[in-house]
PDB file of C-alpha atoms in Angstrom:
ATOM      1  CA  UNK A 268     -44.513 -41.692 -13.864  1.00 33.00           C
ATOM      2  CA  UNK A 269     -41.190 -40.192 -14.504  1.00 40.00           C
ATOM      3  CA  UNK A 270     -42.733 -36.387 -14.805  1.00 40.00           C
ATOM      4  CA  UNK A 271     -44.430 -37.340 -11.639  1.00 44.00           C
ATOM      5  CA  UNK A 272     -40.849 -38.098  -9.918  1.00 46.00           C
ATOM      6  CA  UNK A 273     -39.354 -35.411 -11.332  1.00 68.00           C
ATOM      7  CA  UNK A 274     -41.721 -33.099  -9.526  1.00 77.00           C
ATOM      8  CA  UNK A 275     -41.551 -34.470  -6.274  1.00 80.00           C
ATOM      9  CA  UNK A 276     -37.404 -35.035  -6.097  1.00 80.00           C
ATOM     10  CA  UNK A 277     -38.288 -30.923  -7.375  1.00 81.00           C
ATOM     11  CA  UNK A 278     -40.674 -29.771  -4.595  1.00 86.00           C
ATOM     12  CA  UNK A 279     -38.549 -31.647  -2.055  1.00 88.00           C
ATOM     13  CA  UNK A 280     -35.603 -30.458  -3.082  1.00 87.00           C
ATOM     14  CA  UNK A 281     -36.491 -26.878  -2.610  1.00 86.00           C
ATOM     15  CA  UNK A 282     -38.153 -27.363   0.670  1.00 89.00           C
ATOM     16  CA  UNK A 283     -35.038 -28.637   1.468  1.00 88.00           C
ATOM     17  CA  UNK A 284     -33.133 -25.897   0.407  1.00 85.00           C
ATOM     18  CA  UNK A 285     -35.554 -23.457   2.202  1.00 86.00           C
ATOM     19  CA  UNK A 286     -35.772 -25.112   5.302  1.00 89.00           C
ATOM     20  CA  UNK A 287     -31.607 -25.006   5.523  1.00 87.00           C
ATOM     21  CA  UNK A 288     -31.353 -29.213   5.682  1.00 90.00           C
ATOM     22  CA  UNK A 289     -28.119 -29.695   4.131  1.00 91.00           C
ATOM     23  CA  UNK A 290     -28.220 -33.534   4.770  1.00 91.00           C
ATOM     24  CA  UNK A 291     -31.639 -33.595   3.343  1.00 91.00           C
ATOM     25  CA  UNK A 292     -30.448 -31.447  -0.110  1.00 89.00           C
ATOM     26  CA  UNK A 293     -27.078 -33.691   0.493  1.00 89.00           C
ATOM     27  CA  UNK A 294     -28.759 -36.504  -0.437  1.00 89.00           C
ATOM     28  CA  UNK A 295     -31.827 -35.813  -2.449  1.00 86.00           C
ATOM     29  CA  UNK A 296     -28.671 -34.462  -4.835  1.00 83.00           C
ATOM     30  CA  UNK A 297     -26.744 -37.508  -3.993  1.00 83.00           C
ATOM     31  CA  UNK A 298     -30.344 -39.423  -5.680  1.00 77.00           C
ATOM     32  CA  UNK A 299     -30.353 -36.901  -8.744  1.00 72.00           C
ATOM     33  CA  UNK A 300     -26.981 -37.201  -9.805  1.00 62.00           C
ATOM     34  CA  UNK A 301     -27.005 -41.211  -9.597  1.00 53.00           C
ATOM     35  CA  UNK A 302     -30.170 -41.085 -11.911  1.00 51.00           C
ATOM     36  CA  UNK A 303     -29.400 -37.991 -13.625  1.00 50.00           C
ATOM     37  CA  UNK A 304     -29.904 -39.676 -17.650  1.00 43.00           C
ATOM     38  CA  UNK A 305     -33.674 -39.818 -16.755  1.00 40.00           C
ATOM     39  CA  UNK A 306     -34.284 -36.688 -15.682  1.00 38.00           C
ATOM     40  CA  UNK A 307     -34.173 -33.440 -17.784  1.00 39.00           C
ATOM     41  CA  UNK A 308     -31.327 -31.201 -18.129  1.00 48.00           C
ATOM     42  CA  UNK A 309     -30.782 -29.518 -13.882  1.00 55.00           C
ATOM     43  CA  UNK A 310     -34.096 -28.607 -12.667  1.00 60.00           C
ATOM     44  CA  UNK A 311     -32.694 -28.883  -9.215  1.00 73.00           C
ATOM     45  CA  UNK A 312     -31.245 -25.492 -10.533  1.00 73.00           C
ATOM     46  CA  UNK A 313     -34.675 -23.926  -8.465  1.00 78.00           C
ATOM     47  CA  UNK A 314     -32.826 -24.898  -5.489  1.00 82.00           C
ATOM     48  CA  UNK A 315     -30.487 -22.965  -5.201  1.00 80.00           C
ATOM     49  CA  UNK A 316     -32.353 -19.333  -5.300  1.00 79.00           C
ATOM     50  CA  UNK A 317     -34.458 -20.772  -2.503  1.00 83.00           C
ATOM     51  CA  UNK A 318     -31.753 -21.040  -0.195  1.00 82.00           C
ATOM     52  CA  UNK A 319     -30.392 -17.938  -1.437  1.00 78.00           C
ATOM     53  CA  UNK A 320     -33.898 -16.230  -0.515  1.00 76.00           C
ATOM     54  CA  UNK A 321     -34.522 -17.690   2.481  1.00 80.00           C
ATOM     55  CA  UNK A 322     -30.934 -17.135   3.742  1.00 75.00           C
ATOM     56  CA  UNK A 323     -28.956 -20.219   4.106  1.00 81.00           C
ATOM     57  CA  UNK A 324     -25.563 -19.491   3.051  1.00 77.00           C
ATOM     58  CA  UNK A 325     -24.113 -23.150   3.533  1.00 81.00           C
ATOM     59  CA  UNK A 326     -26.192 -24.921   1.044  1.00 84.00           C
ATOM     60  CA  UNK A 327     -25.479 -22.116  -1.043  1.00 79.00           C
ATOM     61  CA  UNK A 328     -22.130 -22.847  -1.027  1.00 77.00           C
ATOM     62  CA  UNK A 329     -22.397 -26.623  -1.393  1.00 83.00           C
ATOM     63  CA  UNK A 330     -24.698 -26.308  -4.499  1.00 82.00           C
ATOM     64  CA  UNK A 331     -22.218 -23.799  -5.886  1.00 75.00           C
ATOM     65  CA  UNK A 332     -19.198 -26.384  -5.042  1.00 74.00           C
ATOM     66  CA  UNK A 333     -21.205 -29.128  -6.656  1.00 76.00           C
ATOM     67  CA  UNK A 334     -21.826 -27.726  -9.991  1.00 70.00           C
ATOM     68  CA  UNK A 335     -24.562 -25.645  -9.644  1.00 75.00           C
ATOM     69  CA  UNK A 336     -24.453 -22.620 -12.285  1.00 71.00           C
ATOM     70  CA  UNK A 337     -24.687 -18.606 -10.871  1.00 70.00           C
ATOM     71  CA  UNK A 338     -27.442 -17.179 -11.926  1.00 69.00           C
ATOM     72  CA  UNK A 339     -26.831 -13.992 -13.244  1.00 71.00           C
ATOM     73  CA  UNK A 340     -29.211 -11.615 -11.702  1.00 76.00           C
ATOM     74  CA  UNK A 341     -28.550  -8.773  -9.461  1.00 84.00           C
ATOM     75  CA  UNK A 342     -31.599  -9.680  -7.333  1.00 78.00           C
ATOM     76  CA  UNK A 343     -30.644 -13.017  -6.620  1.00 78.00           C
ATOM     77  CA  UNK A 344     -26.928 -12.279  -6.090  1.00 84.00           C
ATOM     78  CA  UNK A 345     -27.937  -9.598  -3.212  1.00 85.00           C
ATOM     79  CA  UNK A 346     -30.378 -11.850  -1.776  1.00 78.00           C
ATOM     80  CA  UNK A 347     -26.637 -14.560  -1.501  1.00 78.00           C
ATOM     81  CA  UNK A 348     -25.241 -11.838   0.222  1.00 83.00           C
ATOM     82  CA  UNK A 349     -27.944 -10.979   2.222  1.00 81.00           C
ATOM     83  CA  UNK A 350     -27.147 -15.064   3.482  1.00 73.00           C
ATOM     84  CA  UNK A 351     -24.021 -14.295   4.120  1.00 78.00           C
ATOM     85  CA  UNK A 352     -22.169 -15.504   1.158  1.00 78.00           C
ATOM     86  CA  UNK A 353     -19.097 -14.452  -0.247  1.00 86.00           C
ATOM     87  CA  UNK A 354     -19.237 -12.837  -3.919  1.00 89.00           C
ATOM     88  CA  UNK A 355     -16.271 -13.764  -4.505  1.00 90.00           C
ATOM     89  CA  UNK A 356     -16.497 -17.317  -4.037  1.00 83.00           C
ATOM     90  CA  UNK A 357     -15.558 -19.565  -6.496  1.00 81.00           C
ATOM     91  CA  UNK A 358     -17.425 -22.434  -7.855  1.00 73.00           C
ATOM     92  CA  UNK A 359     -14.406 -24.539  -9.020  1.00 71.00           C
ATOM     93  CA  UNK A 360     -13.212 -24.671 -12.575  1.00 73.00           C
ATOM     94  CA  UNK A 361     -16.319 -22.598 -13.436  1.00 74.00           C
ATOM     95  CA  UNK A 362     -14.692 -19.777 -11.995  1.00 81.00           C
ATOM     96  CA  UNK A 363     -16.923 -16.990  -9.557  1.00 87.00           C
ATOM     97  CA  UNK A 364     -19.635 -14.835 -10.022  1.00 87.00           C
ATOM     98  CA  UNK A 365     -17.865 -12.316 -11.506  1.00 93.00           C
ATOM     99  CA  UNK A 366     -15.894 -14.202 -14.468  1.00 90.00           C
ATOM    100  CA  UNK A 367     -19.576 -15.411 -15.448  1.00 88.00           C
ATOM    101  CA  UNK A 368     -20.951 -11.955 -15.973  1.00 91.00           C
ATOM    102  CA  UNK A 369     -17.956 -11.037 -17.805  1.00 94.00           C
ATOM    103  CA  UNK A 370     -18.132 -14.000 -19.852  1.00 90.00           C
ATOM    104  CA  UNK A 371     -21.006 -13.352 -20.739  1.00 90.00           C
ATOM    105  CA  UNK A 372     -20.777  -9.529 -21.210  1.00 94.00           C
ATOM    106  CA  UNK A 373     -23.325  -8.515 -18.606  1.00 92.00           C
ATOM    107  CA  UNK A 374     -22.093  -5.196 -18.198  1.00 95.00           C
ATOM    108  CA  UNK A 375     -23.953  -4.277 -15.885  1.00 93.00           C
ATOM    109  CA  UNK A 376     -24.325  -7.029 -13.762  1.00 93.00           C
ATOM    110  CA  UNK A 377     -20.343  -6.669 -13.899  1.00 95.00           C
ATOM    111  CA  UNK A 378     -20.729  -3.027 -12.939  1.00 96.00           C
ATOM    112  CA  UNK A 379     -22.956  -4.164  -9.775  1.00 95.00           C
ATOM    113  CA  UNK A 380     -20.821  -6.931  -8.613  1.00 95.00           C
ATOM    114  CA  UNK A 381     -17.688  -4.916  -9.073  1.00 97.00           C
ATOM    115  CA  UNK A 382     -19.273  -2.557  -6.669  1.00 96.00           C
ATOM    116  CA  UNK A 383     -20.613  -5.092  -4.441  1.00 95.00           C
ATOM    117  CA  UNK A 384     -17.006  -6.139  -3.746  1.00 95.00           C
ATOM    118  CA  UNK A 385     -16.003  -8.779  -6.422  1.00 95.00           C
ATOM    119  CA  UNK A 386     -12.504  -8.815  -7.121  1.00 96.00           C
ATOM    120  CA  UNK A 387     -11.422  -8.928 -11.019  1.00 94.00           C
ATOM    121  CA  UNK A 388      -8.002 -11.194  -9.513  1.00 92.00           C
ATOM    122  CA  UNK A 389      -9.569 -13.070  -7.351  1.00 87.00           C
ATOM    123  CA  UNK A 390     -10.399 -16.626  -9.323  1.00 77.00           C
ATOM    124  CA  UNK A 391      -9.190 -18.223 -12.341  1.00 72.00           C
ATOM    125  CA  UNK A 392     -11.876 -19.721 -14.714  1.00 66.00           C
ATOM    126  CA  UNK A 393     -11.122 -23.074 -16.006  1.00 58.00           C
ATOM    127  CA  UNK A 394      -7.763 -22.766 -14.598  1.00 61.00           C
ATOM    128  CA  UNK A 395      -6.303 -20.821 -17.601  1.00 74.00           C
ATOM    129  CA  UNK A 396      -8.340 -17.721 -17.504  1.00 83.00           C
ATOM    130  CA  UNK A 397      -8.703 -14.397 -15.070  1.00 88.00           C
ATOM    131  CA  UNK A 398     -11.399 -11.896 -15.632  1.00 92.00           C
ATOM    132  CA  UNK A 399      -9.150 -10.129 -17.257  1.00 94.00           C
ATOM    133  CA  UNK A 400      -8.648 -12.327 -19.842  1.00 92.00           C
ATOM    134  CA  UNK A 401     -12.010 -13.563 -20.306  1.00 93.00           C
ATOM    135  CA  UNK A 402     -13.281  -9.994 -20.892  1.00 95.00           C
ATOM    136  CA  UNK A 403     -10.864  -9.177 -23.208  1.00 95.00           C
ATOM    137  CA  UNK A 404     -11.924 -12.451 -25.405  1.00 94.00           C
ATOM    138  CA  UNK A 405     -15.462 -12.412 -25.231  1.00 94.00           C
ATOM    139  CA  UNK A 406     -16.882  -9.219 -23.976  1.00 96.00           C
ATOM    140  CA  UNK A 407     -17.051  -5.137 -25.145  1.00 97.00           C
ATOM    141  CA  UNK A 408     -14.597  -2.787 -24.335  1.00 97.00           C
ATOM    142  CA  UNK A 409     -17.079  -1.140 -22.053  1.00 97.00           C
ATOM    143  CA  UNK A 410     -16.637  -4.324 -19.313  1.00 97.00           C
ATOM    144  CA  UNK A 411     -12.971  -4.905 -19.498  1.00 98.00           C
ATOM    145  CA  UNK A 412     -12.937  -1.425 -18.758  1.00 98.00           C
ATOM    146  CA  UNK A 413     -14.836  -1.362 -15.715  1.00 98.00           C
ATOM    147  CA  UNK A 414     -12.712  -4.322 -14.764  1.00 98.00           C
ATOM    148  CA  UNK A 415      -9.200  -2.135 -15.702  1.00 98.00           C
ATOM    149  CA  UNK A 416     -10.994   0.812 -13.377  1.00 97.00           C
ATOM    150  CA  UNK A 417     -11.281  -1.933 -10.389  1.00 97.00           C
ATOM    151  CA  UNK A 418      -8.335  -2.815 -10.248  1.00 96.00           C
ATOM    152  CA  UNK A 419      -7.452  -6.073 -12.830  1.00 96.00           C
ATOM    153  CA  UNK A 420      -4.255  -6.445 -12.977  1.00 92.00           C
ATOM    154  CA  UNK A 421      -2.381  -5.797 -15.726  1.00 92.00           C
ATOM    155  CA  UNK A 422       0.905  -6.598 -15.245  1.00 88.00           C
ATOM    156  CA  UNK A 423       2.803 -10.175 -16.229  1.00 84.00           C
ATOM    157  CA  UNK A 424      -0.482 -10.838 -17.795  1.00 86.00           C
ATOM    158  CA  UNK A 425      -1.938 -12.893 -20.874  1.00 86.00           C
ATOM    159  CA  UNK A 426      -4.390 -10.262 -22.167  1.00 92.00           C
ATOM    160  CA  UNK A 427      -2.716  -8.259 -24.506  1.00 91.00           C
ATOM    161  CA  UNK A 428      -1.397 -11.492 -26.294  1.00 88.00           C
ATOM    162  CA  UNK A 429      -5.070 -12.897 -25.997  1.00 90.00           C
ATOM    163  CA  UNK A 430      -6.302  -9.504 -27.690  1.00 91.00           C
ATOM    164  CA  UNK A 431      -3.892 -10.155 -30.136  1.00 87.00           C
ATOM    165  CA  UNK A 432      -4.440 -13.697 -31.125  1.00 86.00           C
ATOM    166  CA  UNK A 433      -8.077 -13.080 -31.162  1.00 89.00           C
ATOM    167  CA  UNK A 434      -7.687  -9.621 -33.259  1.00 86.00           C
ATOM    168  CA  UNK A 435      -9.585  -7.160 -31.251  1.00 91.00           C
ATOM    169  CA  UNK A 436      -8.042  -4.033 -32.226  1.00 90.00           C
ATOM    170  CA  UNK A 437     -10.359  -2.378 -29.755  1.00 94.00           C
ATOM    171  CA  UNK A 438      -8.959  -4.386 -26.865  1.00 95.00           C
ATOM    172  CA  UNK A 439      -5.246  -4.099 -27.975  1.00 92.00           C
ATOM    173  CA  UNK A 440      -6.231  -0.156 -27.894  1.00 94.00           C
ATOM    174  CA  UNK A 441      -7.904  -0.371 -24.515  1.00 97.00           C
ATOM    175  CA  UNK A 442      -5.324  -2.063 -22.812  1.00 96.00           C
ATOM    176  CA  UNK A 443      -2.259  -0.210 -24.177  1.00 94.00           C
ATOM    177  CA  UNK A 444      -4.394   2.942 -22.793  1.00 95.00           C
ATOM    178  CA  UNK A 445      -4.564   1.625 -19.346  1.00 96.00           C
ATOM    179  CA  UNK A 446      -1.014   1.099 -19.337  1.00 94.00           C
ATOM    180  CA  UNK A 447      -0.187  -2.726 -20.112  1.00 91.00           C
ATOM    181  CA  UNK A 448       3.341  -2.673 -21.476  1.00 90.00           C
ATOM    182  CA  UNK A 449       3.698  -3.447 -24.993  1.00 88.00           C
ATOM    183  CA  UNK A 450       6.779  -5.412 -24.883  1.00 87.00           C
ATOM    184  CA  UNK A 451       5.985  -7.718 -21.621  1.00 83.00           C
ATOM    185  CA  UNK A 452       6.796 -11.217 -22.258  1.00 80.00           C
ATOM    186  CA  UNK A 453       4.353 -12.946 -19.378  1.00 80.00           C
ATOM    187  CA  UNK A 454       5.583 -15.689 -17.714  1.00 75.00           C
ATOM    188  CA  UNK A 455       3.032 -16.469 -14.923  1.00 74.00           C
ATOM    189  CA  UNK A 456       1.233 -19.292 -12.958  1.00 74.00           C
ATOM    190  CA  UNK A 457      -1.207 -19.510 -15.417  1.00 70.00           C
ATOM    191  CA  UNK A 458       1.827 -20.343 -18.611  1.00 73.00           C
ATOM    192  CA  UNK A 459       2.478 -24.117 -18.942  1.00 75.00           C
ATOM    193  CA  UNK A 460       5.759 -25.955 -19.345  1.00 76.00           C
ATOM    194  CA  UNK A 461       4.614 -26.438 -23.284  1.00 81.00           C
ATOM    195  CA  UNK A 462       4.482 -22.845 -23.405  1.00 75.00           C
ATOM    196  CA  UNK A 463       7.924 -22.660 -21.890  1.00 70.00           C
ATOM    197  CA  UNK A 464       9.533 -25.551 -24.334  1.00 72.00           C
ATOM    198  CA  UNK A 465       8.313 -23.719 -27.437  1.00 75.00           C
ATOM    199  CA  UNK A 466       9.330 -19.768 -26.715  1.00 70.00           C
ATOM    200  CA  UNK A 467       7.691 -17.644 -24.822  1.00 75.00           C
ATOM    201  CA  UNK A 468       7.267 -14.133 -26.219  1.00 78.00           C
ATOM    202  CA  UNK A 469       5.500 -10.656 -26.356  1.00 77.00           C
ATOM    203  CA  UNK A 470       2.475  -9.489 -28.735  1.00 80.00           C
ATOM    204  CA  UNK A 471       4.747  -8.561 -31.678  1.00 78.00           C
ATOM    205  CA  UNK A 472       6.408 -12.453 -31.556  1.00 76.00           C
ATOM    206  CA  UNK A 473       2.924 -13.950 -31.348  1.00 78.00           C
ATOM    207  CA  UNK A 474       1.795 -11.582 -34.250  1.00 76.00           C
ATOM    208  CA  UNK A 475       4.889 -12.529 -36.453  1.00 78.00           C
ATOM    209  CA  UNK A 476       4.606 -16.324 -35.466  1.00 79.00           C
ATOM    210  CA  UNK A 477       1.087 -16.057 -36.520  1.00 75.00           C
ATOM    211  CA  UNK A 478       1.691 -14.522 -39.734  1.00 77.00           C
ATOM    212  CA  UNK A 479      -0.050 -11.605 -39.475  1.00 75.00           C
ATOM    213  CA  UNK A 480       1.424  -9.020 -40.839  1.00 76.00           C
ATOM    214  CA  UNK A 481      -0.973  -6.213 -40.019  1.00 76.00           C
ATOM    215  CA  UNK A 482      -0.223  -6.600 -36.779  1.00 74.00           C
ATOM    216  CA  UNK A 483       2.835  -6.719 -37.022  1.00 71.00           C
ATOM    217  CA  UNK A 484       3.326  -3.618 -38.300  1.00 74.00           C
ATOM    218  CA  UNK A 485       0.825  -2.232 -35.888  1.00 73.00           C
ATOM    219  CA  UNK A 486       3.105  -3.311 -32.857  1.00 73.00           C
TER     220      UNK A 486
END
């Protein structure tokens, strides 16, 4: 009975989403998320490419505002703004389309969206991170560099300390390349007042308070 349900809330969610009824995907979702322990992981999820495909750039937006994931695919993310819809929207604390694909070191998906018009300093990604940053954690040198060639800022910026903490040499390399100034102290939006309280510094102060000599020496 329950796979049975789970197909229908399924099919009529994505004629819902195809047919452009917001109230009708408003509250089908509305159903889903009330009940959401018995059903299995987001298969809703399907919605959201049918809208995209079929054009209807306000329930994209609303399933992207109500914690629907991107889906990182080029032909899906034309198709959105084919609809109408902005790339570089963001989808809350999730961050946009972009910071995805760099998180996830989709070079070229970040190549194509970059291209398409996303903007590296646009969104923040779960409020502490830019693109910027999230490349230089988690992806290769060949995206943050694509990102550095679009335009991410650089200046009164976290990355070279996050390169540091993290120990990617090849970052720390990359960025001094581009330009980021080795003995910036950032103090931006994105530093808290705990930050503040307990010293705010450059690269070399976070290598020495994090005893690592090697980098110490390197800076």
């Amino acid at each position: 009975m329950a796979t049975n349900t789970n197909t229908s809330t399924l099919q009529k969610f994505a004629s819902a989403c195809a047919n452009g009824n917001l109230k009708e995907v408003q509250s089908i979702l509305a159903g889903f998320t009330a009940t959401r322990s018995t059903l299995h992981d987001h298969p809703l999820q399907h919605g959201l490419i049918v809208a995209a495909e079929n054009g209807h750039d306000e329930i994209v937006k609303y399933l992207l505002g109500n914690g629907f994931r991107y889906l990182l695919s080029e032909d899906i993310f034309q198709a959105m703004i084919n609809s109408g819809w902005d790339i570089n929207q963001s989808a809350g604390h999730t961050g946009d389309a972009l910071s995805h694909a760099v998180g996830a070191d989709r070079t070229k998906l970040v190549k194509w969206l970059l291209e398409h018009g996303g903007n590296p300093n646009e969104n923040y990604r779960s409020e502490p991170w830019t693109c910027l940053d999230l490349g230089v954690i988690h992806a290769s040198t060949g995206t943050v560099e694509l990102l550095l060639k679009h335009g991410a800022n650089i200046q009164n910026t976290n990355s070279l300390l996050l390169a540091c903490f993290y120990g990617r040499v090849e970052m720390i390399n990359l960025l001094l390349e581009y330009g980021v100034d080795i003995n910036e102290i950032p103090d931006n939006e994105l530093t808290s007042d705990r930050d503040r309280a307990r010293g705010l510094g450059n690269a070399l102060h976070l290598a020495a308070r994090e005893d690592r000599e090697e980098w110490c020496k390197f800076f």
